[in-house]
Backbone as JSON Lines, residues from 0, in Angstrom:
{"i":0,"aa":"M","n":[69.81,-94.74,24.33],"ca":[68.37,-94.71,24.41],"c":[67.91,-93.32,23.99]}
{"i":1,"aa":"T","n":[66.97,-93.25,23.09],"ca":[66.51,-91.96,22.6],"c":[65.54,-91.33,23.59]}
{"i":2,"aa":"R","n":[65.49,-90.02,23.53],"ca":[64.61,-89.28,24.43],"c":[63.17,-89.42,23.96]}
{"i":3,"aa":"R","n":[62.28,-89.69,24.91],"ca":[60.86,-89.83,24.58],"c":[60.28,-88.47,24.21]}
{"i":4,"aa":"R","n":[59.36,-88.47,23.29],"ca":[58.76,-87.23,22.84],"c":[57.41,-86.97,23.5]}
{"i":5,"aa":"T","n":[57.01,-87.84,24.39],"ca":[55.74,-87.64,25.1],"c":[55.97,-86.74,26.3]}
{"i":6,"aa":"H","n":[54.94,-86.07,26.72],"ca":[55.02,-85.2,27.89],"c":[54.71,-86.0,29.14]}
{"i":7,"aa":"R","n":[55.35,-85.64,30.23],"ca":[55.08,-86.31,31.5],"c":[53.68,-85.97,31.96]}
{"i":8,"aa":"I","n":[52.98,-86.98,32.39],"ca":[51.64,-86.8,32.93],"c":[51.71,-86.61,34.44]}
{"i":9,"aa":"S","n":[52.62,-87.34,35.08],"ca":[52.78,-87.21,36.52],"c":[54.22,-87.51,36.91]}
{"i":10,"aa":"T","n":[54.58,-87.09,38.1],"ca":[55.9,-87.34,38.64],"c":[55.74,-87.91,40.04]}
{"i":11,"aa":"I","n":[56.5,-88.94,40.34],"ca":[56.5,-89.54,41.67],"c":[57.87,-89.29,42.27]}
{"i":12,"aa":"T","n":[57.9,-88.71,43.44],"ca":[59.16,-88.43,44.13],"c":[59.34,-89.44,45.25]}
{"i":13,"aa":"L","n":[60.44,-90.16,45.22],"ca":[60.78,-91.12,46.25],"c":[62.06,-90.62,46.91]}
{"i":14,"aa":"N","n":[61.96,-90.18,48.15],"ca":[63.1,-89.59,48.84],"c":[64.0,-90.65,49.45]}
{"i":15,"aa":"T","n":[65.3,-90.44,49.3],"ca":[66.26,-91.32,49.93],"c":[66.37,-90.95,51.4]}
{"i":16,"aa":"G","n":[67.03,-91.74,52.14],"ca":[67.19,-91.5,53.56],"c":[67.17,-92.82,54.3]}
{"i":17,"aa":"R","n":[66.91,-92.74,55.58],"ca":[66.88,-93.95,56.4],"c":[65.87,-94.94,55.83]}
{"i":18,"aa":"G","n":[66.3,-96.15,55.59],"ca":[65.42,-97.19,55.08],"c":[65.42,-97.33,53.57]}
{"i":19,"aa":"A","n":[65.94,-96.34,52.85],"ca":[65.99,-96.44,51.38],"c":[67.16,-97.34,51.0]}
{"i":20,"aa":"R","n":[66.93,-98.2,50.02],"ca":[68.01,-99.08,49.57],"c":[67.74,-99.54,48.15]}
{"i":21,"aa":"A","n":[68.82,-99.92,47.5],"ca":[68.76,-100.47,46.14],"c":[69.41,-101.85,46.18]}
{"i":22,"aa":"T","n":[68.73,-102.83,45.6],"ca":[69.24,-104.2,45.63],"c":[69.06,-104.86,44.27]}
{"i":23,"aa":"N","n":[70.14,-105.44,43.76],"ca":[70.06,-106.21,42.52],"c":[69.76,-107.66,42.86]}
{"i":24,"aa":"H","n":[68.84,-108.25,42.13],"ca":[68.48,-109.66,42.33],"c":[68.75,-110.42,41.04]}
{"i":25,"aa":"P","n":[69.95,-111.03,40.92],"ca":[70.22,-111.85,39.73],"c":[69.58,-113.22,39.91]}
{"i":26,"aa":"Y","n":[68.97,-113.72,38.89],"ca":[68.32,-115.03,38.95],"c":[68.93,-115.93,37.88]}
{"i":27,"aa":"P","n":[69.19,-117.19,38.2],"ca":[69.79,-118.08,37.21],"c":[68.85,-118.44,36.06]}
{"i":28,"aa":"A","n":[67.55,-118.48,36.3],"ca":[66.62,-118.93,35.26],"c":[65.79,-117.81,34.64]}
{"i":29,"aa":"R","n":[66.07,-116.56,35.0],"ca":[65.33,-115.43,34.42],"c":[66.21,-114.19,34.46]}
{"i":30,"aa":"T","n":[65.74,-113.12,33.92],"ca":[66.52,-111.88,33.9],"c":[66.55,-111.24,35.28]}
{"i":31,"aa":"P","n":[67.53,-110.36,35.53],"ca":[67.66,-109.75,36.85],"c":[66.55,-108.74,37.15]}
{"i":32,"aa":"V","n":[66.41,-108.46,38.45],"ca":[65.44,-107.47,38.92],"c":[66.2,-106.51,39.83]}
{"i":33,"aa":"L","n":[66.01,-105.22,39.61],"ca":[66.57,-104.2,40.48],"c":[65.45,-103.7,41.37]}
{"i":34,"aa":"A","n":[65.61,-103.82,42.68],"ca":[64.6,-103.37,43.64],"c":[65.06,-102.08,44.28]}
{"i":35,"aa":"L","n":[64.21,-101.06,44.22],"ca":[64.46,-99.79,44.89],"c":[63.41,-99.67,45.98]}
{"i":36,"aa":"D","n":[63.83,-99.74,47.22],"ca":[62.91,-99.72,48.35],"c":[62.99,-98.39,49.09]}
{"i":37,"aa":"F","n":[61.83,-97.82,49.34],"ca":[61.71,-96.54,50.04],"c":[60.67,-96.71,51.14]}
{"i":38,"aa":"G","n":[61.03,-97.39,52.19],"ca":[60.07,-97.64,53.27],"c":[58.96,-98.54,52.78]}
{"i":39,"aa":"A","n":[57.73,-98.03,52.77],"ca":[56.57,-98.83,52.39],"c":[56.4,-98.96,50.88]}
{"i":40,"aa":"V","n":[57.21,-98.23,50.09],"ca":[57.1,-98.26,48.63],"c":[58.29,-99.01,48.05]}
{"i":41,"aa":"S","n":[58.0,-99.93,47.14],"ca":[59.05,-100.68,46.46],"c":[58.85,-100.55,44.96]}
{"i":42,"aa":"L","n":[59.92,-100.21,44.26],"ca":[59.9,-100.08,42.81],"c":[60.79,-101.16,42.22]}
{"i":43,"aa":"L","n":[60.24,-101.99,41.34],"ca":[61.01,-103.05,40.71],"c":[61.3,-102.67,39.27]}
{"i":44,"aa":"V","n":[62.58,-102.74,38.89],"ca":[63.0,-102.47,37.52],"c":[63.36,-103.81,36.91]}
{"i":45,"aa":"T","n":[62.68,-104.16,35.83],"ca":[62.91,-105.43,35.15],"c":[63.17,-105.19,33.67]}
{"i":46,"aa":"T","n":[63.57,-106.23,32.97],"ca":[63.75,-106.13,31.53],"c":[62.4,-106.22,30.83]}
{"i":47,"aa":"S","n":[62.41,-106.03,29.54],"ca":[61.15,-106.0,28.78],"c":[60.45,-107.35,28.76]}
{"i":48,"aa":"A","n":[61.19,-108.43,29.01],"ca":[60.6,-109.78,29.09],"c":[61.34,-110.54,30.19]}
{"i":49,"aa":"G","n":[60.63,-111.4,30.89],"ca":[61.22,-112.14,32.0],"c":[62.26,-113.16,31.62]}
{"i":50,"aa":"D","n":[62.32,-113.52,30.36],"ca":[63.27,-114.55,29.95],"c":[64.2,-114.1,28.83]}
{"i":51,"aa":"L","n":[64.19,-112.79,28.51],"ca":[64.96,-112.27,27.39],"c":[65.52,-110.91,27.73]}
{"i":52,"aa":"V","n":[66.77,-110.67,27.32],"ca":[67.38,-109.36,27.47],"c":[67.64,-108.82,26.07]}
{"i":53,"aa":"T","n":[67.11,-107.64,25.79],"ca":[67.28,-107.03,24.47],"c":[68.4,-105.97,24.53]}
{"i":54,"aa":"A","n":[68.8,-105.51,23.37],"ca":[69.8,-104.44,23.3],"c":[69.28,-103.18,24.0]}
{"i":55,"aa":"S","n":[68.0,-102.9,23.9],"ca":[67.4,-101.75,24.58],"c":[67.48,-101.91,26.1]}
{"i":56,"aa":"D","n":[67.29,-103.13,26.59],"ca":[67.4,-103.4,28.02],"c":[68.83,-103.1,28.51]}
{"i":57,"aa":"V","n":[69.82,-103.55,27.76],"ca":[71.21,-103.33,28.13],"c":[71.53,-101.84,28.06]}
{"i":58,"aa":"E","n":[71.06,-101.16,27.04],"ca":[71.28,-99.72,26.9],"c":[70.67,-98.97,28.08]}
{"i":59,"aa":"F","n":[69.45,-99.33,28.46],"ca":[68.8,-98.68,29.6],"c":[69.57,-98.96,30.88]}
{"i":60,"aa":"A","n":[70.01,-100.2,31.09],"ca":[70.76,-100.56,32.29],"c":[72.05,-99.73,32.39]}
{"i":61,"aa":"R","n":[72.72,-99.55,31.27],"ca":[73.95,-98.75,31.27],"c":[73.64,-97.28,31.55]}
{"i":62,"aa":"Q","n":[72.54,-96.78,30.97],"ca":[72.14,-95.39,31.22],"c":[71.78,-95.22,32.7]}
{"i":63,"aa":"L","n":[71.05,-96.17,33.26],"ca":[70.67,-96.13,34.66],"c":[71.93,-96.13,35.55]}
{"i":64,"aa":"A","n":[72.88,-96.99,35.25],"ca":[74.12,-97.07,36.02],"c":[74.88,-95.75,35.95]}
{"i":65,"aa":"H","n":[74.97,-95.17,34.76],"ca":[75.67,-93.89,34.59],"c":[74.99,-92.79,35.4]}
{"i":66,"aa":"E","n":[73.68,-92.69,35.28],"ca":[72.96,-91.63,35.99],"c":[73.0,-91.84,37.5]}
{"i":67,"aa":"A","n":[72.96,-93.11,37.96],"ca":[73.08,-93.4,39.39],"c":[74.46,-93.0,39.88]}
{"i":68,"aa":"D","n":[75.49,-93.24,39.08],"ca":[76.85,-92.83,39.44],"c":[76.93,-91.3,39.54]}
{"i":69,"aa":"Q","n":[76.33,-90.61,38.6],"ca":[76.33,-89.15,38.63],"c":[75.56,-88.62,39.85]}
{"i":70,"aa":"F","n":[74.45,-89.28,40.19],"ca":[73.67,-88.91,41.37],"c":[74.53,-89.08,42.63]}
{"i":71,"aa":"A","n":[75.24,-90.2,42.72],"ca":[76.1,-90.47,43.88],"c":[77.21,-89.42,43.98]}
{"i":72,"aa":"R","n":[77.84,-89.1,42.86],"ca":[78.91,-88.09,42.87],"c":[78.37,-86.73,43.31]}
{"i":73,"aa":"S","n":[77.2,-86.37,42.82],"ca":[76.59,-85.09,43.19],"c":[76.25,-85.06,44.68]}
{"i":74,"aa":"A","n":[75.69,-86.16,45.19],"ca":[75.35,-86.23,46.61],"c":[76.62,-86.17,47.46]}
{"i":75,"aa":"E","n":[77.66,-86.91,47.05],"ca":[78.9,-86.91,47.8],"c":[79.54,-85.52,47.85]}
{"i":76,"aa":"S","n":[79.45,-84.79,46.76],"ca":[80.07,-83.47,46.72],"c":[79.35,-82.46,47.61]}
{"i":77,"aa":"R","n":[78.09,-82.73,47.94],"ca":[77.32,-81.82,48.77],"c":[77.15,-82.32,50.21]}
{"i":78,"aa":"F","n":[77.7,-83.5,50.5],"ca":[77.55,-84.1,51.82],"c":[78.47,-83.4,52.81]}
{"i":79,"aa":"T","n":[77.91,-83.02,53.95],"ca":[78.7,-82.46,55.03],"c":[78.41,-83.24,56.29]}
{"i":80,"aa":"T","n":[79.43,-83.46,57.08],"ca":[79.24,-84.17,58.35],"c":[79.15,-83.15,59.47]}
{"i":81,"aa":"P","n":[78.33,-83.43,60.48],"ca":[78.29,-82.53,61.63],"c":[79.65,-82.52,62.32]}
{"i":82,"aa":"A","n":[79.96,-81.45,63.01],"ca":[81.24,-81.36,63.73],"c":[81.35,-82.54,64.68]}
{"i":83,"aa":"N","n":[82.52,-83.08,64.78],"ca":[82.77,-84.2,65.68],"c":[82.43,-83.77,67.1]}
{"i":84,"aa":"E","n":[81.6,-84.54,67.76],"ca":[81.13,-84.18,69.1],"c":[82.28,-84.01,70.08]}
{"i":85,"aa":"S","n":[83.35,-84.77,69.92],"ca":[84.49,-84.66,70.85],"c":[85.24,-83.35,70.65]}
{"i":86,"aa":"D","n":[85.08,-82.71,69.49],"ca":[85.75,-81.44,69.22],"c":[84.93,-80.25,69.71]}
{"i":87,"aa":"Q","n":[83.66,-80.46,70.03],"ca":[82.83,-79.35,70.46],"c":[83.31,-78.85,71.82]}
{"i":88,"aa":"G","n":[83.32,-77.56,71.96],"ca":[83.71,-76.96,73.23],"c":[85.2,-76.76,73.37]}
{"i":89,"aa":"K","n":[86.01,-77.29,72.45],"ca":[87.45,-77.08,72.51],"c":[87.79,-75.75,71.85]}
{"i":90,"aa":"A","n":[88.76,-75.07,72.38],"ca":[89.2,-73.79,71.8],"c":[89.98,-74.07,70.54]}
{"i":91,"aa":"A","n":[89.83,-73.18,69.57],"ca":[90.53,-73.35,68.3],"c":[91.95,-72.89,68.4]}
């Protein structure tokens, strides 16, 4: 997918956390829908037509999957767990 040459007019930030989820909805009689839910806000990602998948749709889906994988790897590498509560207060 080529980079757009238009400038961003606005940016919407949807923070992950409790209640955020991503769900794929495959349908037998139409193209799939990817739902990204952030509490009261839901973002639906669909193909360019409800009954047709184009090469651009597939290219975007692959790009989205790649970038989501990179996002997950980056989050995992920075994730830290709090000290185990049962270990607190024990001498080292």
